[in-house]
Amino acid sequence: MAILSAAFDSKVRGTMTKDVWEAVDKYFDEMLIPHDPTLDDALAACAAANLPAIQVSSVQGKLLHLLARIMGARNILEIGTLGGYSTIWMARALPEGGRIITLEADPKHADVARKNFARAGVENKIELRLGKALETLPKVVADGRGPFDMFFIDANKSNMPEYFEWSLKLARTGSVIIADNVVREGAVLDGKSNDADIQGIRRFLEMVGKEKRVSGTALQTVSSKNYDGFALVLVTS
Ligand code: SAH
Ligand code: DHB
Ligand code: MG
């Protein structure tokens, strides 16, 4: 299939292109994002602990922040914390008394994140729950938490369908679900992929399209995080 082969053609996504995406991200960052030592420190702590540098970019973090403010979100559920960079961006959008629950499976990542939250002065807004999300999500429900105004699904991609189902359980009409990494440099096109992450993303998108209780879309992005994208889903009933 022409589209599919083009998407995987390295000539289409050559290094020069990525250089430009990176440079534009840097330019946007300089123009639009005030210098912020707290976020710089959080990223430095992630790097010092050798965490994978797969957090959202600064402009993406600010998009999450602005969406939370636009919605007036008071309760947010994040699946996939890493070092807490995206969490801090969202925590800073919360009004007094607002809360984020963030779920992380890796104790080392959780440890870095907790220190970053304390350093950023947002630890009283954030509850980090350690464990595989499919094991900790039932407890979030059992604890009577929710409904959440906003969800950020950004953990392992193979379980995106389950994370979407749990989000729906914990949502109300008007909640917004954002899911990261739905393009993976075009690999999402490959329906025959043996990669469980790709299958998870594809199944998730199929569910969003078919689910009567939501209305969703997806956007491709190029950035310092390469060629990827996110889905934005509104819970309508
Ligand atoms: N949201 C973060 C990036 C998250 S990276 C940011 O933008 O700053 C994905 C994270 O999900 C990693 O820290 C990884 O350890 C975690 N993860 C992977 N599988 C998981 C699972 N089953 N349950 C919870 N977290 C998981
Ligand atoms: C990767 C990137 C992400 O943003 C993420 O949430 C998980 C993995 C990656 O590039 O491998
Ligand atoms: Mg991501």
mmCIF file of C-alpha atoms and ligand atoms in Angstrom:
data_model
loop_
_atom_site.group_PDB
_atom_site.id
_atom_site.type_symbol
_atom_site.label_atom_id
_atom_site.label_comp_id
_atom_site.label_asym_id
_atom_site.label_seq_id
_atom_site.Cartn_x
_atom_site.Cartn_y
_atom_site.Cartn_z
ATOM 1 C CA MET A 1 0.000 0.000 0.000
ATOM 2 C CA ALA A 2 1.477 3.311 -1.115
ATOM 3 C CA ILE A 3 0.542 5.293 2.007
ATOM 4 C CA LEU A 4 1.916 2.627 4.297
ATOM 5 C CA SER A 5 5.236 2.293 2.524
ATOM 6 C CA ALA A 6 5.625 6.069 2.337
ATOM 7 C CA ALA A 7 5.068 6.316 6.086
ATOM 8 C CA PHE A 8 7.893 3.890 6.687
ATOM 9 C CA ASP A 9 10.203 5.377 4.084
ATOM 10 C CA SER A 10 13.172 6.858 5.877
ATOM 11 C CA LYS A 11 13.528 9.422 3.083
ATOM 12 C CA VAL A 12 10.166 10.880 4.106
ATOM 13 C CA ARG A 13 11.276 11.354 7.691
ATOM 14 C CA GLY A 14 14.929 12.213 7.161
ATOM 15 C CA THR A 15 17.196 13.677 9.786
ATOM 16 C CA MET A 16 16.992 17.184 8.343
ATOM 17 C CA THR A 17 13.260 17.201 8.933
ATOM 18 C CA LYS A 18 13.714 16.187 12.544
ATOM 19 C CA ASP A 19 16.306 18.945 12.954
ATOM 20 C CA VAL A 20 13.727 21.476 11.826
ATOM 21 C CA TRP A 21 11.014 20.070 14.151
ATOM 22 C CA GLU A 22 13.446 20.305 17.025
ATOM 23 C CA ALA A 23 14.491 23.839 16.134
ATOM 24 C CA VAL A 24 10.871 25.007 15.882
ATOM 25 C CA ASP A 25 10.090 23.417 19.257
ATOM 26 C CA LYS A 26 13.057 25.234 20.742
ATOM 27 C CA TYR A 27 11.849 28.488 19.158
ATOM 28 C CA PHE A 28 8.291 28.019 20.522
ATOM 29 C CA ASP A 29 9.767 27.187 23.901
ATOM 30 C CA GLU A 30 11.815 30.375 23.926
ATOM 31 C CA MET A 31 8.925 32.536 22.715
ATOM 32 C CA LEU A 32 6.083 31.084 24.755
ATOM 33 C CA ILE A 33 7.307 29.269 27.826
ATOM 34 C CA PRO A 34 8.739 31.380 30.619
ATOM 35 C CA HIS A 35 12.060 30.117 31.909
ATOM 36 C CA ASP A 36 11.232 27.797 34.741
ATOM 37 C CA PRO A 37 14.031 26.470 36.972
ATOM 38 C CA THR A 38 11.629 24.046 38.711
ATOM 39 C CA LEU A 39 10.808 22.218 35.494
ATOM 40 C CA ASP A 40 14.462 22.357 34.408
ATOM 41 C CA ASP A 41 15.421 20.799 37.761
ATOM 42 C CA ALA A 42 12.814 18.066 37.314
ATOM 43 C CA LEU A 43 14.206 17.178 33.883
ATOM 44 C CA ALA A 44 17.764 17.293 35.207
ATOM 45 C CA ALA A 45 16.813 14.907 38.028
ATOM 46 C CA CYS A 46 15.243 12.526 35.480
ATOM 47 C CA ALA A 47 18.404 12.605 33.372
ATOM 48 C CA ALA A 48 20.672 12.176 36.413
ATOM 49 C CA ALA A 49 18.703 9.049 37.386
ATOM 50 C CA ASN A 50 18.980 7.732 33.823
ATOM 51 C CA LEU A 51 15.257 7.714 33.222
ATOM 52 C CA PRO A 52 14.319 7.400 29.532
ATOM 53 C CA ALA A 53 13.783 10.896 28.083
ATOM 54 C CA ILE A 54 10.258 10.139 26.894
ATOM 55 C CA GLN A 55 8.345 12.801 28.819
ATOM 56 C CA VAL A 56 6.172 15.234 26.908
ATOM 57 C CA SER A 57 7.965 18.236 25.412
ATOM 58 C CA SER A 58 7.630 21.629 27.082
ATOM 59 C CA VAL A 59 5.052 22.843 24.566
ATOM 60 C CA GLN A 60 3.081 19.613 24.978
ATOM 61 C CA GLY A 61 3.274 19.942 28.763
ATOM 62 C CA LYS A 62 1.921 23.451 28.452
ATOM 63 C CA LEU A 63 -0.881 22.197 26.215
ATOM 64 C CA LEU A 64 -1.920 19.772 28.990
ATOM 65 C CA HIS A 65 -1.678 22.653 31.456
ATOM 66 C CA LEU A 66 -3.829 24.951 29.322
ATOM 67 C CA LEU A 67 -6.415 22.260 28.623
ATOM 68 C CA ALA A 68 -6.758 21.697 32.369
ATOM 69 C CA ARG A 69 -7.235 25.434 32.905
ATOM 70 C CA ILE A 70 -9.663 25.789 29.995
ATOM 71 C CA MET A 71 -11.744 23.004 31.544
ATOM 72 C CA GLY A 72 -11.348 24.265 35.092
ATOM 73 C CA ALA A 73 -10.211 20.759 36.003
ATOM 74 C CA ARG A 74 -10.073 20.021 39.750
ATOM 75 C CA ASN A 75 -9.421 16.285 39.598
ATOM 76 C CA ILE A 76 -7.025 14.683 37.163
ATOM 77 C CA LEU A 77 -5.987 11.056 36.668
ATOM 78 C CA GLU A 78 -2.669 10.366 34.967
ATOM 79 C CA ILE A 79 -1.565 6.884 33.930
ATOM 80 C CA GLY A 80 2.234 6.808 33.487
ATOM 81 C CA THR A 81 4.178 9.254 35.686
ATOM 82 C CA LEU A 82 7.846 8.703 34.737
ATOM 83 C CA GLY A 83 9.683 11.509 36.603
ATOM 84 C CA GLY A 84 6.529 13.576 36.979
ATOM 85 C CA TYR A 85 7.253 16.222 34.344
ATOM 86 C CA SER A 86 3.755 16.127 32.787
ATOM 87 C CA THR A 87 2.281 15.782 36.295
ATOM 88 C CA ILE A 88 3.907 19.030 37.440
ATOM 89 C CA TRP A 89 2.618 20.866 34.351
ATOM 90 C CA MET A 90 -0.934 19.703 35.132
ATOM 91 C CA ALA A 91 -0.614 20.229 38.906
ATOM 92 C CA ARG A 92 0.187 23.865 38.267
ATOM 93 C CA ALA A 93 -3.117 24.254 36.441
ATOM 94 C CA LEU A 94 -5.165 23.138 39.436
ATOM 95 C CA PRO A 95 -7.119 25.516 41.626
ATOM 96 C CA GLU A 96 -6.744 25.454 45.411
ATOM 97 C CA GLY A 97 -7.842 22.019 46.629
ATOM 98 C CA GLY A 98 -7.394 20.398 43.206
ATOM 99 C CA ARG A 99 -5.799 16.938 43.055
ATOM 100 C CA ILE A 100 -3.980 14.619 40.647
ATOM 101 C CA ILE A 101 -3.733 10.891 41.077
ATOM 102 C CA THR A 102 -0.826 9.574 39.006
ATOM 103 C CA LEU A 103 -0.089 5.876 38.470
ATOM 104 C CA GLU A 104 3.417 4.488 37.958
ATOM 105 C CA ALA A 105 4.680 0.902 37.841
ATOM 106 C CA ASP A 106 8.407 1.491 38.196
ATOM 107 C CA PRO A 107 9.580 2.229 41.775
ATOM 108 C CA LYS A 108 12.669 4.033 40.518
ATOM 109 C CA HIS A 109 10.576 6.365 38.352
ATOM 110 C CA ALA A 110 8.172 6.898 41.252
ATOM 111 C CA ASP A 111 11.039 7.815 43.552
ATOM 112 C CA VAL A 112 12.390 10.419 41.120
ATOM 113 C CA ALA A 113 8.871 11.778 40.591
ATOM 114 C CA ARG A 114 8.136 12.134 44.324
ATOM 115 C CA LYS A 115 11.339 14.132 44.809
ATOM 116 C CA ASN A 116 10.460 16.296 41.803
ATOM 117 C CA PHE A 117 6.986 16.977 43.234
ATOM 118 C CA ALA A 118 8.470 18.044 46.565
ATOM 119 C CA ARG A 119 11.056 20.267 44.887
ATOM 120 C CA ALA A 120 8.333 21.858 42.766
ATOM 121 C CA GLY A 121 6.167 22.451 45.851
ATOM 122 C CA VAL A 122 3.220 20.534 44.397
ATOM 123 C CA GLU A 123 3.428 17.368 46.494
ATOM 124 C CA ASN A 124 0.255 18.259 48.410
ATOM 125 C CA LYS A 125 -1.699 18.246 45.117
ATOM 126 C CA ILE A 126 -0.396 14.902 43.878
ATOM 127 C CA GLU A 127 -1.048 11.354 44.973
ATOM 128 C CA LEU A 128 1.319 8.887 43.312
ATOM 129 C CA ARG A 129 0.172 5.272 43.416
ATOM 130 C CA LEU A 130 2.887 2.731 42.781
ATOM 131 C CA GLY A 131 2.063 -0.433 40.842
ATOM 132 C CA LYS A 132 0.900 -1.610 37.463
ATOM 133 C CA ALA A 133 -2.020 0.584 36.498
ATOM 134 C CA LEU A 134 -4.283 -2.387 35.807
ATOM 135 C CA GLU A 135 -3.718 -3.359 39.451
ATOM 136 C CA THR A 136 -4.018 0.118 40.968
ATOM 137 C CA LEU A 137 -7.012 1.347 38.924
ATOM 138 C CA PRO A 138 -9.500 -0.972 40.696
ATOM 139 C CA LYS A 139 -8.325 0.525 44.003
ATOM 140 C CA VAL A 140 -8.910 4.058 42.711
ATOM 141 C CA VAL A 141 -12.505 3.008 41.988
ATOM 142 C CA ALA A 142 -12.839 1.103 45.297
ATOM 143 C CA ASP A 143 -11.639 4.176 47.178
ATOM 144 C CA GLY A 144 -14.555 6.068 45.679
ATOM 145 C CA ARG A 145 -12.272 8.466 43.821
ATOM 146 C CA GLY A 146 -13.516 10.248 40.777
ATOM 147 C CA PRO A 147 -15.202 11.367 38.744
ATOM 148 C CA PHE A 148 -12.103 12.891 37.198
ATOM 149 C CA ASP A 149 -12.395 15.940 34.983
ATOM 150 C CA MET A 150 -9.359 15.082 32.894
ATOM 151 C CA PHE A 151 -7.309 11.971 32.132
ATOM 152 C CA PHE A 152 -3.827 11.707 30.674
ATOM 153 C CA ILE A 153 -3.143 8.182 29.418
ATOM 154 C CA ASP A 154 0.621 7.886 28.876
ATOM 155 C CA ALA A 155 1.871 4.517 30.174
ATOM 156 C CA ASN A 156 2.496 1.291 28.225
ATOM 157 C CA LYS A 157 0.572 1.454 24.965
ATOM 158 C CA SER A 158 -0.448 -2.227 24.859
ATOM 159 C CA ASN A 159 -3.033 -1.615 27.606
ATOM 160 C CA MET A 160 -4.485 1.579 26.133
ATOM 161 C CA PRO A 161 -7.865 -0.116 25.520
ATOM 162 C CA GLU A 162 -8.122 -1.115 29.196
ATOM 163 C CA TYR A 163 -6.973 2.321 30.357
ATOM 164 C CA PHE A 164 -9.658 3.850 28.178
ATOM 165 C CA GLU A 165 -12.314 1.569 29.722
ATOM 166 C CA TRP A 166 -11.187 2.418 33.252
ATOM 167 C CA SER A 167 -11.193 6.103 32.371
ATOM 168 C CA LEU A 168 -14.781 5.842 31.171
ATOM 169 C CA LYS A 169 -15.711 4.198 34.484
ATOM 170 C CA LEU A 170 -14.113 7.087 36.341
ATOM 171 C CA ALA A 171 -15.451 9.859 34.095
ATOM 172 C CA ARG A 172 -18.506 12.101 34.024
ATOM 173 C CA THR A 173 -20.229 13.784 31.104
ATOM 174 C CA GLY A 174 -17.808 16.522 30.057
ATOM 175 C CA SER A 175 -14.619 14.749 31.142
ATOM 176 C CA VAL A 176 -11.723 14.873 28.701
ATOM 177 C CA ILE A 177 -9.395 11.954 28.002
ATOM 178 C CA ILE A 178 -6.051 12.638 26.359
ATOM 179 C CA ALA A 179 -3.919 9.730 25.170
ATOM 180 C CA ASP A 180 -0.302 10.213 24.121
ATOM 181 C CA ASN A 181 1.734 8.451 21.416
ATOM 182 C CA VAL A 182 -0.972 7.355 18.992
ATOM 183 C CA VAL A 183 1.157 7.693 15.844
ATOM 184 C CA ARG A 184 4.596 6.243 16.606
ATOM 185 C CA GLU A 185 6.216 7.586 13.424
ATOM 186 C CA GLY A 186 3.363 6.176 11.356
ATOM 187 C CA ALA A 187 3.684 2.636 12.705
ATOM 188 C CA VAL A 188 0.031 2.913 13.815
ATOM 189 C CA LEU A 189 -0.908 2.270 10.157
ATOM 190 C CA ASP A 190 0.351 -1.291 10.328
ATOM 191 C CA GLY A 191 -2.670 -3.424 11.151
ATOM 192 C CA LYS A 192 -0.549 -6.562 10.902
ATOM 193 C CA SER A 193 2.041 -5.341 13.381
ATOM 194 C CA ASN A 194 3.282 -7.918 15.887
ATOM 195 C CA ASP A 195 4.009 -5.088 18.307
ATOM 196 C CA ALA A 196 1.556 -5.218 21.229
ATOM 197 C CA ASP A 197 1.891 -1.459 21.691
ATOM 198 C CA ILE A 198 0.801 -0.777 18.108
ATOM 199 C CA GLN A 199 -2.108 -3.188 18.457
ATOM 200 C CA GLY A 200 -3.074 -1.482 21.732
ATOM 201 C CA ILE A 201 -3.100 1.953 20.098
ATOM 202 C CA ARG A 202 -5.115 0.673 17.120
ATOM 203 C CA ARG A 203 -7.678 -1.085 19.314
ATOM 204 C CA PHE A 204 -7.967 2.065 21.464
ATOM 205 C CA LEU A 205 -8.661 4.256 18.407
ATOM 206 C CA GLU A 206 -11.211 1.745 17.153
ATOM 207 C CA MET A 207 -12.969 1.812 20.536
ATOM 208 C CA VAL A 208 -13.049 5.618 20.600
ATOM 209 C CA GLY A 209 -14.540 5.681 17.106
ATOM 210 C CA LYS A 210 -17.237 3.148 17.984
ATOM 211 C CA GLU A 211 -18.044 4.192 21.557
ATOM 212 C CA LYS A 212 -21.403 6.005 21.705
ATOM 213 C CA ARG A 213 -20.573 7.782 24.982
ATOM 214 C CA VAL A 214 -17.609 9.733 23.572
ATOM 215 C CA SER A 215 -16.581 11.993 20.729
ATOM 216 C CA GLY A 216 -12.899 11.927 19.870
ATOM 217 C CA THR A 217 -10.230 13.003 17.484
ATOM 218 C CA ALA A 218 -6.495 12.480 17.013
ATOM 219 C CA LEU A 219 -3.747 14.835 15.931
ATOM 220 C CA GLN A 220 -0.357 14.081 14.423
ATOM 221 C CA THR A 221 2.501 16.048 15.926
ATOM 222 C CA VAL A 222 6.104 16.634 14.961
ATOM 223 C CA SER A 223 8.341 17.872 17.722
ATOM 224 C CA SER A 224 11.545 17.351 19.611
ATOM 225 C CA LYS A 225 9.765 14.083 20.567
ATOM 226 C CA ASN A 226 9.853 13.062 16.906
ATOM 227 C CA TYR A 227 6.782 12.203 14.816
ATOM 228 C CA ASP A 228 3.918 11.088 17.018
ATOM 229 C CA GLY A 229 0.504 12.353 18.093
ATOM 230 C CA PHE A 230 -2.241 12.363 20.664
ATOM 231 C CA ALA A 231 -5.933 11.605 20.897
ATOM 232 C CA LEU A 232 -8.417 13.981 22.519
ATOM 233 C CA VAL A 233 -11.700 12.471 23.646
ATOM 234 C CA LEU A 234 -14.743 14.184 25.152
ATOM 235 C CA VAL A 235 -17.102 12.098 27.267
ATOM 236 C CA THR A 236 -20.537 13.093 26.039
ATOM 237 C CA SER A 237 -22.838 10.871 28.147
HETATM 238 N N1 SAH B 1 3.672 11.140 31.485
HETATM 239 C C1 SAH B 1 5.118 11.201 31.584
HETATM 240 C C2 SAH B 1 5.772 10.168 30.696
HETATM 241 C C3 SAH B 1 5.356 8.767 30.995
HETATM 242 S S1 SAH B 1 6.422 7.578 30.215
HETATM 243 C C4 SAH B 1 5.575 12.591 31.128
HETATM 244 O O1 SAH B 1 5.169 13.003 30.031
HETATM 245 O O2 SAH B 1 6.321 13.250 31.849
HETATM 246 C C5 SAH B 1 5.579 6.103 30.550
HETATM 247 C C6 SAH B 1 5.624 5.662 32.018
HETATM 248 O O3 SAH B 1 4.661 4.615 32.183
HETATM 249 C C7 SAH B 1 6.979 5.077 32.439
HETATM 250 O O4 SAH B 1 7.448 5.708 33.607
HETATM 251 C C8 SAH B 1 6.662 3.614 32.720
HETATM 252 O O5 SAH B 1 7.398 3.059 33.805
HETATM 253 C C9 SAH B 1 5.197 3.680 33.070
HETATM 254 N N2 SAH B 1 4.498 2.401 32.891
HETATM 255 C C10 SAH B 1 4.732 1.444 31.972
HETATM 256 N N3 SAH B 1 3.889 0.421 32.120
HETATM 257 C C11 SAH B 1 3.084 0.742 33.156
HETATM 258 C C12 SAH B 1 1.995 0.092 33.800
HETATM 259 N N4 SAH B 1 1.567 -1.119 33.417
HETATM 260 N N5 SAH B 1 1.390 0.717 34.832
HETATM 261 C C13 SAH B 1 1.811 1.947 35.242
HETATM 262 N N6 SAH B 1 2.823 2.600 34.667
HETATM 263 C C14 SAH B 1 3.459 2.007 33.644
HETATM 264 C C1 DHB B 2 7.874 6.523 24.290
HETATM 265 C C2 DHB B 2 7.424 7.838 24.255
HETATM 266 C C3 DHB B 2 6.406 8.223 25.079
HETATM 267 O O1 DHB B 2 5.940 9.509 25.076
HETATM 268 C C4 DHB B 2 5.813 7.315 25.936
HETATM 269 O O2 DHB B 2 4.795 7.739 26.711
HETATM 270 C C5 DHB B 2 6.257 6.007 25.982
HETATM 271 C C6 DHB B 2 7.288 5.610 25.148
HETATM 272 C C7 DHB B 2 8.965 6.114 23.398
HETATM 273 O O3 DHB B 2 9.406 6.946 22.605
HETATM 274 O O4 DHB B 2 9.392 4.968 23.491
HETATM 275 MG MG MG B 3 4.027 9.655 26.050
#
